[in-house]
Short mmCIF file of C-alpha atoms in Angstrom, two decimals:
data_model
loop_
_atom_site.label_atom_id
_atom_site.label_comp_id
_atom_site.label_asym_id
_atom_site.label_seq_id
_atom_site.Cartn_x
_atom_site.Cartn_y
_atom_site.Cartn_z
CA UNK A 1 0.05 0.09 -0.02
CA UNK A 2 1.35 3.30 -0.87
CA UNK A 3 2.47 5.51 2.26
CA UNK A 4 0.51 8.48 3.20
CA UNK A 5 3.75 10.56 4.44
CA UNK A 6 4.55 13.51 2.83
CA UNK A 7 7.18 16.11 3.05
CA UNK A 8 8.72 19.71 1.85
CA UNK A 9 12.71 19.57 1.40
CA UNK A 10 14.87 22.63 0.85
CA UNK A 11 17.93 24.69 2.29
CA UNK A 12 16.64 26.73 4.57
CA UNK A 13 13.41 24.76 5.17
CA UNK A 14 12.22 26.12 8.94
CA UNK A 15 10.25 28.99 7.41
CA UNK A 16 8.06 26.84 4.99
CA UNK A 17 4.33 27.06 5.74
CA UNK A 18 3.71 24.17 3.67
CA UNK A 19 2.91 21.77 6.35
CA UNK A 20 0.08 24.03 7.81
CA UNK A 21 -1.37 24.22 3.95
CA UNK A 22 -1.32 20.40 3.31
CA UNK A 23 -2.38 19.16 6.73
CA UNK A 24 -5.21 21.66 6.51
CA UNK A 25 -6.18 20.20 3.29
CA UNK A 26 -5.98 16.45 4.30
CA UNK A 27 -8.08 17.32 7.62
CA UNK A 28 -10.72 18.87 5.41
CA UNK A 29 -10.58 15.81 3.19
CA UNK A 30 -10.75 13.38 5.96
CA UNK A 31 -7.40 12.00 5.36
CA UNK A 32 -4.99 10.96 8.27
CA UNK A 33 -1.90 11.81 6.40
CA UNK A 34 1.44 13.44 7.68
CA UNK A 35 3.46 16.14 6.05
CA UNK A 36 6.85 17.37 7.58
CA UNK A 37 9.81 19.88 6.82
CA UNK A 38 13.23 18.59 6.20
CA UNK A 39 16.30 20.15 5.82
CA UNK A 40 17.84 19.05 2.56
CA UNK A 41 20.65 20.55 0.51
CA UNK A 42 21.80 20.01 -3.19
CA UNK A 43 24.45 17.82 -2.07
CA UNK A 44 22.32 15.66 0.12
CA UNK A 45 19.28 15.49 -2.34
CA UNK A 46 20.50 12.03 -3.97
CA UNK A 47 21.09 10.17 -0.47
CA UNK A 48 17.98 11.60 1.08
CA UNK A 49 15.51 10.44 -1.80
CA UNK A 50 17.10 7.11 -1.81
CA UNK A 51 15.84 6.34 1.62
CA UNK A 52 12.02 6.47 0.36
CA UNK A 53 9.22 6.34 2.61
CA UNK A 54 7.17 8.96 1.39
CA UNK A 55 4.13 9.28 -1.13
CA UNK A 56 5.32 12.65 -2.25
CA UNK A 57 7.54 15.62 -1.89
CA UNK A 58 7.27 19.16 -2.40
CA UNK A 59 10.83 20.96 -3.15
CA UNK A 60 11.90 24.54 -2.84
CA UNK A 61 15.02 26.35 -3.04
CA UNK A 62 17.62 24.90 -3.94
CA UNK A 63 16.30 21.45 -5.05
CA UNK A 64 14.12 22.35 -8.04
CA UNK A 65 16.65 21.35 -10.84
CA UNK A 66 17.60 18.10 -8.46
CA UNK A 67 13.84 17.03 -8.58
CA UNK A 68 13.61 17.33 -12.36
CA UNK A 69 16.31 15.14 -12.73
CA UNK A 70 15.07 12.53 -10.48
CA UNK A 71 11.91 12.33 -12.18
CA UNK A 72 10.99 9.50 -14.99
CA UNK A 73 8.13 11.32 -16.16
CA UNK A 74 7.29 14.95 -16.00
CA UNK A 75 4.47 17.14 -16.76
CA UNK A 76 4.48 19.98 -19.76
CA UNK A 77 5.40 23.05 -17.12
CA UNK A 78 8.17 20.95 -15.64
CA UNK A 79 9.69 20.03 -19.35
CA UNK A 80 9.21 23.44 -20.59
CA UNK A 81 11.08 25.23 -17.57
CA UNK A 82 13.43 22.23 -16.46
CA UNK A 83 12.34 22.52 -13.06
CA UNK A 84 10.28 20.33 -10.93
CA UNK A 85 8.68 21.41 -7.34
CA UNK A 86 6.81 18.24 -7.05
CA UNK A 87 7.62 14.42 -6.78
CA UNK A 88 4.96 11.72 -6.72
CA UNK A 89 6.11 8.34 -6.21
CA UNK A 90 2.77 6.43 -7.07
CA UNK A 91 2.40 4.43 -9.99
CA UNK A 92 5.15 2.69 -12.00
CA UNK A 93 7.59 5.56 -12.21
CA UNK A 94 8.65 8.91 -10.25
CA UNK A 95 6.44 11.74 -11.83
CA UNK A 96 7.67 15.13 -11.40
CA UNK A 97 5.53 18.37 -11.74
CA UNK A 98 5.94 22.02 -11.74
CA UNK A 99 3.14 23.51 -9.91
CA UNK A 100 4.62 27.12 -9.56
CA UNK A 101 3.50 27.82 -12.99
CA UNK A 102 -0.35 27.33 -12.29
CA UNK A 103 0.14 28.55 -8.74
CA UNK A 104 1.55 32.12 -9.90
CA UNK A 105 -1.17 32.52 -12.82
CA UNK A 106 -3.80 31.83 -10.39
CA UNK A 107 -2.34 34.38 -7.58
CA UNK A 108 -1.84 37.04 -10.01
CA UNK A 109 -5.58 36.61 -11.11
CA UNK A 110 -6.30 36.61 -7.26
CA UNK A 111 -4.86 40.00 -6.50
CA UNK A 112 -5.93 41.68 -9.94
CA UNK A 113 -2.37 41.66 -11.96
CA UNK A 114 -3.10 39.20 -14.75
CA UNK A 115 -3.69 41.70 -17.34
CA UNK A 116 -0.25 43.38 -17.09
CA UNK A 117 1.38 43.76 -20.54
CA UNK A 118 4.87 44.88 -19.75
CA UNK A 119 6.30 42.70 -16.97
CA UNK A 120 9.87 42.80 -15.26
CA UNK A 121 10.98 39.82 -13.33
CA UNK A 122 13.84 40.63 -10.63
CA UNK A 123 16.19 37.72 -10.38
CA UNK A 124 17.12 34.80 -12.90
CA UNK A 125 16.74 31.58 -10.90
CA UNK A 126 14.36 28.62 -11.11
CA UNK A 127 11.24 30.19 -10.05
CA UNK A 128 11.89 32.95 -12.92
CA UNK A 129 11.38 30.19 -15.40
CA UNK A 130 8.01 29.47 -13.97
CA UNK A 131 7.03 33.02 -13.86
CA UNK A 132 7.98 33.19 -17.71
CA UNK A 133 5.71 30.39 -18.64
CA UNK A 134 2.83 31.79 -16.40
CA UNK A 135 3.01 34.97 -18.07
CA UNK A 136 2.88 33.30 -21.21
CA UNK A 137 -0.36 31.98 -20.19
CA UNK A 138 -1.86 35.45 -19.12
CA UNK A 139 -1.90 38.71 -20.90
CA UNK A 140 1.80 39.77 -20.99
CA UNK A 141 3.45 40.69 -24.28
CA UNK A 142 6.81 41.37 -23.06
CA UNK A 143 9.07 40.37 -20.03
CA UNK A 144 12.21 41.85 -19.11
CA UNK A 145 14.74 39.76 -16.93
CA UNK A 146 17.05 41.96 -14.36
CA UNK A 147 19.84 40.06 -12.90
CA UNK A 148 22.95 40.55 -11.30
CA UNK A 149 24.80 38.58 -14.12
CA UNK A 150 23.00 39.15 -16.92
CA UNK A 151 24.98 36.82 -19.08
CA UNK A 152 23.81 33.75 -16.76
CA UNK A 153 20.14 34.83 -17.70
CA UNK A 154 20.76 34.69 -21.69
CA UNK A 155 18.96 31.19 -21.91
CA UNK A 156 15.78 32.48 -20.60
CA UNK A 157 15.32 34.15 -24.03
CA UNK A 158 15.06 30.92 -25.75
CA UNK A 159 12.41 29.76 -22.97
CA UNK A 160 10.47 32.82 -23.92
CA UNK A 161 10.63 31.75 -27.45
CA UNK A 162 9.47 28.27 -26.67
CA UNK A 163 6.80 29.43 -24.36
CA UNK A 164 5.65 32.00 -26.73
CA UNK A 165 6.59 35.41 -25.17
CA UNK A 166 9.18 37.96 -25.84
CA UNK A 167 11.70 38.23 -23.14
CA UNK A 168 14.92 40.50 -22.85
CA UNK A 169 17.74 40.36 -20.35
CA UNK A 170 19.22 43.65 -18.57
CA UNK A 171 21.49 44.50 -15.46
CA UNK A 172 19.85 44.63 -12.35
CA UNK A 173 20.73 48.21 -11.74
CA UNK A 174 19.95 49.34 -15.46
CA UNK A 175 15.94 48.32 -15.99
CA UNK A 176 14.98 49.76 -19.44
CA UNK A 177 11.65 51.49 -19.32
CA UNK A 178 8.35 51.01 -17.48
CA UNK A 179 6.45 48.23 -16.47
CA UNK A 180 3.08 47.30 -15.43
CA UNK A 181 3.91 44.75 -13.01
CA UNK A 182 7.21 43.49 -11.32
CA UNK A 183 7.62 40.07 -10.13
CA UNK A 184 10.50 39.31 -7.77
CA UNK A 185 11.71 35.76 -7.34
CA UNK A 186 14.72 36.27 -5.36
CA UNK A 187 14.97 34.01 -2.14
CA UNK A 188 13.46 35.53 0.74
CA UNK A 189 16.14 37.59 3.15
CA UNK A 190 18.07 38.65 -0.21
CA UNK A 191 19.04 42.41 0.53
CA UNK A 192 19.26 44.47 -2.42
CA UNK A 193 21.26 47.66 -2.98
CA UNK A 194 18.96 50.24 -2.21
CA UNK A 195 19.69 52.60 -5.17
CA UNK A 196 18.77 49.86 -7.33
CA UNK A 197 15.79 48.92 -5.11
CA UNK A 198 14.56 52.47 -5.48
CA UNK A 199 15.10 52.41 -9.40
CA UNK A 200 13.04 49.24 -9.80
CA UNK A 201 10.47 50.71 -7.68
CA UNK A 202 10.23 53.94 -10.13
CA UNK A 203 9.61 51.88 -13.24
CA UNK A 204 7.84 49.13 -11.89
CA UNK A 205 4.08 49.27 -11.11
CA UNK A 206 2.75 46.85 -9.16
CA UNK A 207 5.14 44.43 -7.01
CA UNK A 208 4.30 40.88 -6.73
CA UNK A 209 7.08 39.30 -4.43
CA UNK A 210 7.04 35.67 -4.55
CA UNK A 211 8.74 35.58 -1.06
CA UNK A 212 6.69 35.69 2.26
CA UNK A 213 9.16 35.18 4.98
CA UNK A 214 10.68 37.25 6.25
CA UNK A 215 8.11 40.08 5.16
CA UNK A 216 8.30 42.63 3.94
CA UNK A 217 11.56 41.92 1.78
CA UNK A 218 14.09 44.75 1.12
CA UNK A 219 12.53 45.41 -2.25
CA UNK A 220 8.98 45.61 -0.93
CA UNK A 221 9.83 47.86 1.94
CA UNK A 222 11.12 50.17 -0.75
CA UNK A 223 8.30 49.95 -3.09
CA UNK A 224 6.48 53.13 -3.75
CA UNK A 225 3.37 51.20 -5.26
CA UNK A 226 1.14 48.33 -4.38
CA UNK A 227 2.85 45.17 -3.23
CA UNK A 228 1.70 41.61 -2.60
CA UNK A 229 3.67 38.73 -0.79
CA UNK A 230 3.98 35.33 -2.32
CA UNK A 231 1.41 33.66 0.24
CA UNK A 232 -1.32 33.39 -2.71
CA UNK A 233 1.39 31.65 -4.85
CA UNK A 234 2.00 29.52 -2.28
CA UNK A 235 -1.89 28.70 -1.65
CA UNK A 236 -2.63 27.92 -5.20
CA UNK A 237 0.55 26.13 -6.01
CA UNK A 238 0.04 23.75 -3.07
CA UNK A 239 -3.59 23.18 -4.19
CA UNK A 240 -2.32 21.74 -7.41
CA UNK A 241 0.26 19.81 -5.28
CA UNK A 242 -2.66 18.09 -2.96
CA UNK A 243 -4.60 17.02 -6.30
CA UNK A 244 -1.36 15.07 -7.36
CA UNK A 245 -0.84 13.67 -4.03
CA UNK A 246 -4.56 12.41 -3.96
CA UNK A 247 -4.79 11.32 -7.50
CA UNK A 248 -1.84 11.56 -9.12
CA UNK A 249 -3.13 13.98 -11.57
CA UNK A 250 -3.00 17.86 -11.30
CA UNK A 251 -6.07 18.18 -13.65
CA UNK A 252 -8.45 16.11 -11.26
CA UNK A 253 -10.28 18.58 -8.73
CA UNK A 254 -10.30 17.70 -5.15
CA UNK A 255 -13.77 16.43 -3.39
CA UNK A 256 -15.58 19.48 -2.47
CA UNK A 257 -12.44 21.71 -3.42
CA UNK A 258 -14.01 25.09 -2.78
CA UNK A 259 -14.07 24.02 1.11
CA UNK A 260 -10.60 22.42 0.86
CA UNK A 261 -9.34 25.65 -0.33
CA UNK A 262 -10.93 27.81 2.11
CA UNK A 263 -9.21 25.57 4.82
CA UNK A 264 -5.89 26.20 3.64
CA UNK A 265 -6.47 29.53 3.11
CA UNK A 266 -7.64 29.74 6.68
CA UNK A 267 -4.50 28.07 7.92
CA UNK A 268 -2.44 31.07 6.40
CA UNK A 269 -4.24 33.70 8.12
#
């Protein structure tokens, strides 16, 4: 019988609120499942995953690329972005999914930012790939990625081409033109140069920061317009994860899903 224990892995991981979200969902579904955190680094990932004993995993920084490599089967969003934040061990092979794409798209709709045409993304890590794909499914026409090392972010132009959206790259301290929406994908606790943060704020419209702990981030604290933390994204990507852990399919809605989502949202309050 498939085990009913689940975990979230990453480093750092003590701040993660995934256990609250998932446990609220399983209680609402009448499932006596467990969900814990585990501190796992990139170097320790292979040894930890070899131990088994879990039904599924949620993965955060810095393990999304490792999870992608560990999956024998992957959903479309994982294949497109090259990262997975969810592993499911049911069936005949390990399945990998990227629920950040759908989670971010739903979160942007929820906060009223889904109609932005020109979008700037701050940072060029794994979450940036998910943000580009999510924006390609909304109303965005152009994405500018600003990064400390623009040359390292160059492959994101090709991702945009595959996803059907124009992507350009600029230095973090030299954004070009105004944006309707800025999405920050930097890890929580990242400190930005005050002058660079101020310049991004002047040009950036609404800020959606995927970080939520600590809050406000240094960028959000300096932002002159509306800001949103990453809890809405965390919630909605977790709903898709719960679908996967329950049925193995992110497209299959949960029984009485509206009530399950309400219970998860209350757990974040």
